[in-house]
mmCIF file of C-alpha atoms in Angstrom:
data_model
loop_
_atom_site.group_PDB
_atom_site.id
_atom_site.type_symbol
_atom_site.label_atom_id
_atom_site.label_comp_id
_atom_site.label_asym_id
_atom_site.label_seq_id
_atom_site.Cartn_x
_atom_site.Cartn_y
_atom_site.Cartn_z
ATOM 1 C CA UNK A 1 104.287 202.681 129.417
ATOM 2 C CA UNK A 2 101.602 204.402 127.391
ATOM 3 C CA UNK A 3 99.582 201.894 125.017
ATOM 4 C CA UNK A 4 99.614 204.854 122.370
ATOM 5 C CA UNK A 5 100.902 208.120 121.457
ATOM 6 C CA UNK A 6 102.429 210.387 118.632
ATOM 7 C CA UNK A 7 105.977 209.759 117.486
ATOM 8 C CA UNK A 8 106.490 213.184 116.104
ATOM 9 C CA UNK A 9 104.959 215.423 119.083
ATOM 10 C CA UNK A 10 105.652 216.494 121.614
ATOM 11 C CA UNK A 11 109.333 216.702 120.610
ATOM 12 C CA UNK A 12 112.007 217.173 123.410
ATOM 13 C CA UNK A 13 113.804 220.712 123.070
ATOM 14 C CA UNK A 14 117.369 220.468 121.890
ATOM 15 C CA UNK A 15 119.622 219.272 124.839
ATOM 16 C CA UNK A 16 123.147 218.097 125.109
ATOM 17 C CA UNK A 17 122.022 214.341 125.060
ATOM 18 C CA UNK A 18 119.817 212.464 122.649
ATOM 19 C CA UNK A 19 116.434 211.517 124.122
ATOM 20 C CA UNK A 20 115.528 207.797 124.343
ATOM 21 C CA UNK A 21 112.087 206.541 124.947
ATOM 22 C CA UNK A 22 110.703 202.980 125.122
ATOM 23 C CA UNK A 23 107.381 202.270 123.511
ATOM 24 C CA UNK A 24 107.122 198.921 123.855
ATOM 25 C CA UNK A 25 109.176 196.299 125.710
ATOM 26 C CA UNK A 26 108.366 192.630 125.010
ATOM 27 C CA UNK A 27 110.576 189.238 125.313
ATOM 28 C CA UNK A 28 110.860 189.326 121.388
ATOM 29 C CA UNK A 29 111.654 192.941 120.746
ATOM 30 C CA UNK A 30 112.038 196.335 122.424
ATOM 31 C CA UNK A 31 110.720 199.364 120.524
ATOM 32 C CA UNK A 32 112.531 202.778 120.993
ATOM 33 C CA UNK A 33 111.876 206.217 119.880
ATOM 34 C CA UNK A 34 115.026 208.513 119.606
ATOM 35 C CA UNK A 35 115.127 212.214 119.116
ATOM 36 C CA UNK A 36 118.332 213.663 117.886
ATOM 37 C CA UNK A 37 118.834 217.674 117.470
ATOM 38 C CA UNK A 38 122.515 217.654 115.794
ATOM 39 C CA UNK A 39 123.814 214.689 118.007
ATOM 40 C CA UNK A 40 126.572 212.305 116.875
ATOM 41 C CA UNK A 41 128.145 209.378 118.743
ATOM 42 C CA UNK A 42 131.301 210.267 120.517
ATOM 43 C CA UNK A 43 134.419 210.277 118.326
ATOM 44 C CA UNK A 44 135.842 206.547 118.137
ATOM 45 C CA UNK A 45 132.709 205.298 119.925
ATOM 46 C CA UNK A 46 131.044 202.338 118.059
ATOM 47 C CA UNK A 47 127.738 200.332 119.077
ATOM 48 C CA UNK A 48 128.451 196.769 118.948
ATOM 49 C CA UNK A 49 125.055 195.080 119.896
ATOM 50 C CA UNK A 50 124.351 191.343 120.433
ATOM 51 C CA UNK A 51 120.943 191.769 118.792
ATOM 52 C CA UNK A 52 119.666 193.138 115.242
ATOM 53 C CA UNK A 53 118.304 196.482 115.131
ATOM 54 C CA UNK A 54 115.845 198.076 112.585
ATOM 55 C CA UNK A 55 115.945 201.609 112.353
ATOM 56 C CA UNK A 56 114.070 204.232 110.501
ATOM 57 C CA UNK A 57 114.272 207.956 110.126
ATOM 58 C CA UNK A 58 110.961 209.268 110.532
ATOM 59 C CA UNK A 59 111.684 212.746 110.406
ATOM 60 C CA UNK A 60 114.769 214.512 109.911
ATOM 61 C CA UNK A 61 118.199 213.259 108.580
ATOM 62 C CA UNK A 62 121.087 211.451 109.388
ATOM 63 C CA UNK A 63 124.228 209.682 108.372
ATOM 64 C CA UNK A 64 125.085 206.303 110.055
ATOM 65 C CA UNK A 65 128.776 205.123 109.633
ATOM 66 C CA UNK A 66 130.126 201.383 109.929
ATOM 67 C CA UNK A 67 133.384 200.224 110.471
ATOM 68 C CA UNK A 68 134.373 198.938 107.416
ATOM 69 C CA UNK A 69 134.222 202.756 105.912
ATOM 70 C CA UNK A 70 130.592 202.697 104.559
ATOM 71 C CA UNK A 71 128.370 205.669 105.523
ATOM 72 C CA UNK A 72 124.643 205.424 105.015
ATOM 73 C CA UNK A 73 122.709 208.808 104.520
ATOM 74 C CA UNK A 74 119.224 208.414 105.772
ATOM 75 C CA UNK A 75 116.192 210.849 105.165
ATOM 76 C CA UNK A 76 112.452 210.485 106.192
ATOM 77 C CA UNK A 77 111.306 207.098 105.484
ATOM 78 C CA UNK A 78 114.552 205.586 105.072
ATOM 79 C CA UNK A 79 115.177 202.275 107.173
ATOM 80 C CA UNK A 80 117.858 199.767 107.413
ATOM 81 C CA UNK A 81 118.556 196.382 109.212
ATOM 82 C CA UNK A 82 121.780 196.441 111.328
ATOM 83 C CA UNK A 83 122.789 192.915 111.914
ATOM 84 C CA UNK A 84 123.856 191.724 115.332
ATOM 85 C CA UNK A 85 127.615 192.876 116.160
ATOM 86 C CA UNK A 86 127.737 195.178 113.168
ATOM 87 C CA UNK A 87 129.719 198.023 114.643
ATOM 88 C CA UNK A 88 128.092 201.144 113.802
ATOM 89 C CA UNK A 89 128.043 204.886 114.898
ATOM 90 C CA UNK A 90 125.984 208.018 114.160
ATOM 91 C CA UNK A 91 128.074 209.996 112.304
ATOM 92 C CA UNK A 92 125.576 213.048 112.306
ATOM 93 C CA UNK A 93 121.950 214.017 112.598
ATOM 94 C CA UNK A 94 120.002 217.049 111.425
ATOM 95 C CA UNK A 95 117.989 219.048 113.719
ATOM 96 C CA UNK A 96 114.484 217.607 114.985
ATOM 97 C CA UNK A 97 115.485 214.142 114.095
ATOM 98 C CA UNK A 98 113.155 211.347 115.167
ATOM 99 C CA UNK A 99 114.143 207.746 114.674
ATOM 100 C CA UNK A 100 112.295 204.741 115.427
ATOM 101 C CA UNK A 101 114.168 201.528 116.514
ATOM 102 C CA UNK A 102 113.316 198.106 117.006
ATOM 103 C CA UNK A 103 115.652 196.039 118.944
ATOM 104 C CA UNK A 104 115.206 192.251 118.509
ATOM 105 C CA UNK A 105 115.943 189.772 120.858
ATOM 106 C CA UNK A 106 119.240 188.264 120.891
ATOM 107 C CA UNK A 107 119.631 185.218 118.272
ATOM 108 C CA UNK A 108 119.692 182.325 120.418
ATOM 109 C CA UNK B 1 114.686 190.492 102.039
ATOM 110 C CA UNK B 2 116.370 193.884 101.278
ATOM 111 C CA UNK B 3 118.332 195.207 104.395
ATOM 112 C CA UNK B 4 117.458 198.810 103.540
ATOM 113 C CA UNK B 5 114.972 201.167 101.707
ATOM 114 C CA UNK B 6 112.366 203.712 102.187
ATOM 115 C CA UNK B 7 108.839 203.316 103.726
ATOM 116 C CA UNK B 8 107.259 205.952 101.852
ATOM 117 C CA UNK B 9 108.436 205.407 98.458
ATOM 118 C CA UNK B 10 107.688 203.806 95.949
ATOM 119 C CA UNK B 11 104.067 203.730 96.691
ATOM 120 C CA UNK B 12 101.952 200.686 95.454
ATOM 121 C CA UNK B 13 99.141 202.161 93.035
ATOM 122 C CA UNK B 14 95.522 201.890 94.438
ATOM 123 C CA UNK B 15 94.339 198.430 93.765
ATOM 124 C CA UNK B 16 91.430 196.209 95.252
ATOM 125 C CA UNK B 17 93.724 194.761 98.054
ATOM 126 C CA UNK B 18 96.323 196.528 100.538
ATOM 127 C CA UNK B 19 99.799 195.749 99.942
ATOM 128 C CA UNK B 20 102.114 193.810 102.564
ATOM 129 C CA UNK B 21 105.557 193.411 102.720
ATOM 130 C CA UNK B 22 107.820 191.980 105.216
ATOM 131 C CA UNK B 23 110.968 194.052 106.018
ATOM 132 C CA UNK B 24 112.619 191.762 108.616
ATOM 133 C CA UNK B 25 111.301 188.467 109.998
ATOM 134 C CA UNK B 26 113.179 187.263 113.044
ATOM 135 C CA UNK B 27 112.128 184.945 115.810
ATOM 136 C CA UNK B 28 111.401 187.713 118.234
ATOM 137 C CA UNK B 29 109.600 189.933 115.807
ATOM 138 C CA UNK B 30 108.335 190.642 112.227
ATOM 139 C CA UNK B 31 108.216 194.137 110.659
ATOM 140 C CA UNK B 32 105.741 194.853 107.964
ATOM 141 C CA UNK B 33 104.808 197.661 105.664
ATOM 142 C CA UNK B 34 101.306 197.888 104.708
ATOM 143 C CA UNK B 35 99.961 200.292 102.022
ATOM 144 C CA UNK B 36 96.177 200.944 101.983
ATOM 145 C CA UNK B 37 94.398 203.311 99.820
ATOM 146 C CA UNK B 38 90.878 203.632 101.179
ATOM 147 C CA UNK B 39 90.904 199.925 102.382
ATOM 148 C CA UNK B 40 89.006 198.500 105.249
ATOM 149 C CA UNK B 41 88.573 195.219 106.832
ATOM 150 C CA UNK B 42 85.611 193.260 105.617
ATOM 151 C CA UNK B 43 82.639 193.710 107.103
ATOM 152 C CA UNK B 44 81.975 191.595 110.477
ATOM 153 C CA UNK B 45 85.816 190.602 110.228
ATOM 154 C CA UNK B 46 87.965 190.743 113.237
ATOM 155 C CA UNK B 47 91.849 190.296 113.600
ATOM 156 C CA UNK B 48 92.482 188.222 116.513
ATOM 157 C CA UNK B 49 95.944 187.599 116.943
ATOM 158 C CA UNK B 50 98.056 185.408 119.172
ATOM 159 C CA UNK B 51 100.918 187.958 119.505
ATOM 160 C CA UNK B 52 100.979 191.782 120.305
ATOM 161 C CA UNK B 53 101.234 194.174 117.494
ATOM 162 C CA UNK B 54 102.484 197.398 117.515
ATOM 163 C CA UNK B 55 101.352 199.775 114.811
ATOM 164 C CA UNK B 56 102.151 203.332 113.564
ATOM 165 C CA UNK B 57 100.499 205.215 110.667
ATOM 166 C CA UNK B 58 103.355 206.888 109.076
ATOM 167 C CA UNK B 59 101.446 208.800 106.272
ATOM 168 C CA UNK B 60 97.905 209.270 105.537
ATOM 169 C CA UNK B 61 95.151 208.537 108.306
ATOM 170 C CA UNK B 62 93.089 205.547 109.602
ATOM 171 C CA UNK B 63 90.650 204.678 111.849
ATOM 172 C CA UNK B 64 90.914 201.263 114.009
ATOM 173 C CA UNK B 65 87.831 199.721 115.630
ATOM 174 C CA UNK B 66 87.837 197.433 118.513
ATOM 175 C CA UNK B 67 85.012 194.941 119.419
ATOM 176 C CA UNK B 68 84.208 196.798 122.651
ATOM 177 C CA UNK B 69 83.090 199.626 120.407
ATOM 178 C CA UNK B 70 86.056 201.835 120.877
ATOM 179 C CA UNK B 71 87.286 203.752 117.767
ATOM 180 C CA UNK B 72 90.880 204.860 117.280
ATOM 181 C CA UNK B 73 91.695 207.716 114.848
ATOM 182 C CA UNK B 74 95.264 207.719 113.585
ATOM 183 C CA UNK B 75 97.228 210.277 111.699
ATOM 184 C CA UNK B 76 100.893 210.514 110.637
ATOM 185 C CA UNK B 77 103.043 209.491 113.584
ATOM 186 C CA UNK B 78 100.359 208.159 115.793
ATOM 187 C CA UNK B 79 100.948 204.524 117.145
ATOM 188 C CA UNK B 80 99.192 202.384 119.427
ATOM 189 C CA UNK B 81 99.933 198.661 120.932
ATOM 190 C CA UNK B 82 97.522 196.075 120.157
ATOM 191 C CA UNK B 83 97.706 193.401 123.158
ATOM 192 C CA UNK B 84 97.620 189.877 122.004
ATOM 193 C CA UNK B 85 93.834 188.563 121.174
ATOM 194 C CA UNK B 86 92.446 192.047 121.340
ATOM 195 C CA UNK B 87 90.008 192.019 118.590
ATOM 196 C CA UNK B 88 90.328 194.786 116.097
ATOM 197 C CA UNK B 89 89.621 195.698 112.613
ATOM 198 C CA UNK B 90 90.334 198.460 109.982
ATOM 199 C CA UNK B 91 87.343 200.762 109.981
ATOM 200 C CA UNK B 92 88.824 202.876 107.330
ATOM 201 C CA UNK B 93 91.667 204.383 105.500
ATOM 202 C CA UNK B 94 92.678 207.431 103.700
ATOM 203 C CA UNK B 95 94.404 207.426 100.359
ATOM 204 C CA UNK B 96 98.122 206.633 100.172
ATOM 205 C CA UNK B 97 98.287 205.547 103.801
ATOM 206 C CA UNK B 98 101.354 203.648 105.009
ATOM 207 C CA UNK B 99 101.504 201.617 108.271
ATOM 208 C CA UNK B 100 104.491 200.235 110.212
ATOM 209 C CA UNK B 101 103.566 197.102 111.934
ATOM 210 C CA UNK B 102 105.514 195.145 114.451
ATOM 211 C CA UNK B 103 104.380 191.637 115.088
ATOM 212 C CA UNK B 104 105.871 190.473 118.405
ATOM 213 C CA UNK B 105 106.430 186.665 118.971
ATOM 214 C CA UNK B 106 103.633 185.000 120.751
ATOM 215 C CA UNK B 107 103.857 185.322 124.521
ATOM 216 C CA UNK B 108 105.113 182.069 126.114
#
């Protein structure tokens, strides 16, 4: 795993799947870069994670949806903490959208 | 602690000290926003931290220095993992520089 890089370049070209890259993986936290090009979670799919996730849109735009019906629009610089077991999905993303996600260790 | 926000605005106005704001504080990781306006670490001061730190310049520019003489120039999107007890200092920052720092739990 490299110890440095740039989050914005090079950017994966548009492809059928989002591109996930782990930047740091320690017992307490895993830091991940995600590149989306108009991707969305599959219809009816919900993330339901045992650990809290902190996520920021670094470039581009996206909409997160929660299973209580809330939608959360995100543009560059917007961040949100998603508690453990808070069901959510990616409703939509713009082109060339770069996320930074920090997955925290499961709460004991 | 708010559960969402924007990393780039509002931006603290230039002041004698950098502005530190904790965005998430869990056992495994603490996520921090730092706003610098031309600040540098005091002459002769070194950070020597018991935990690894992952840091990115989200906006602006900065130079980190390490005690083996290396300097690491950073611009928007550049990130680096600083291992535990790797002595470093902020050599310089540009105006309106925004950092994102993830402080991982001390290695057991």
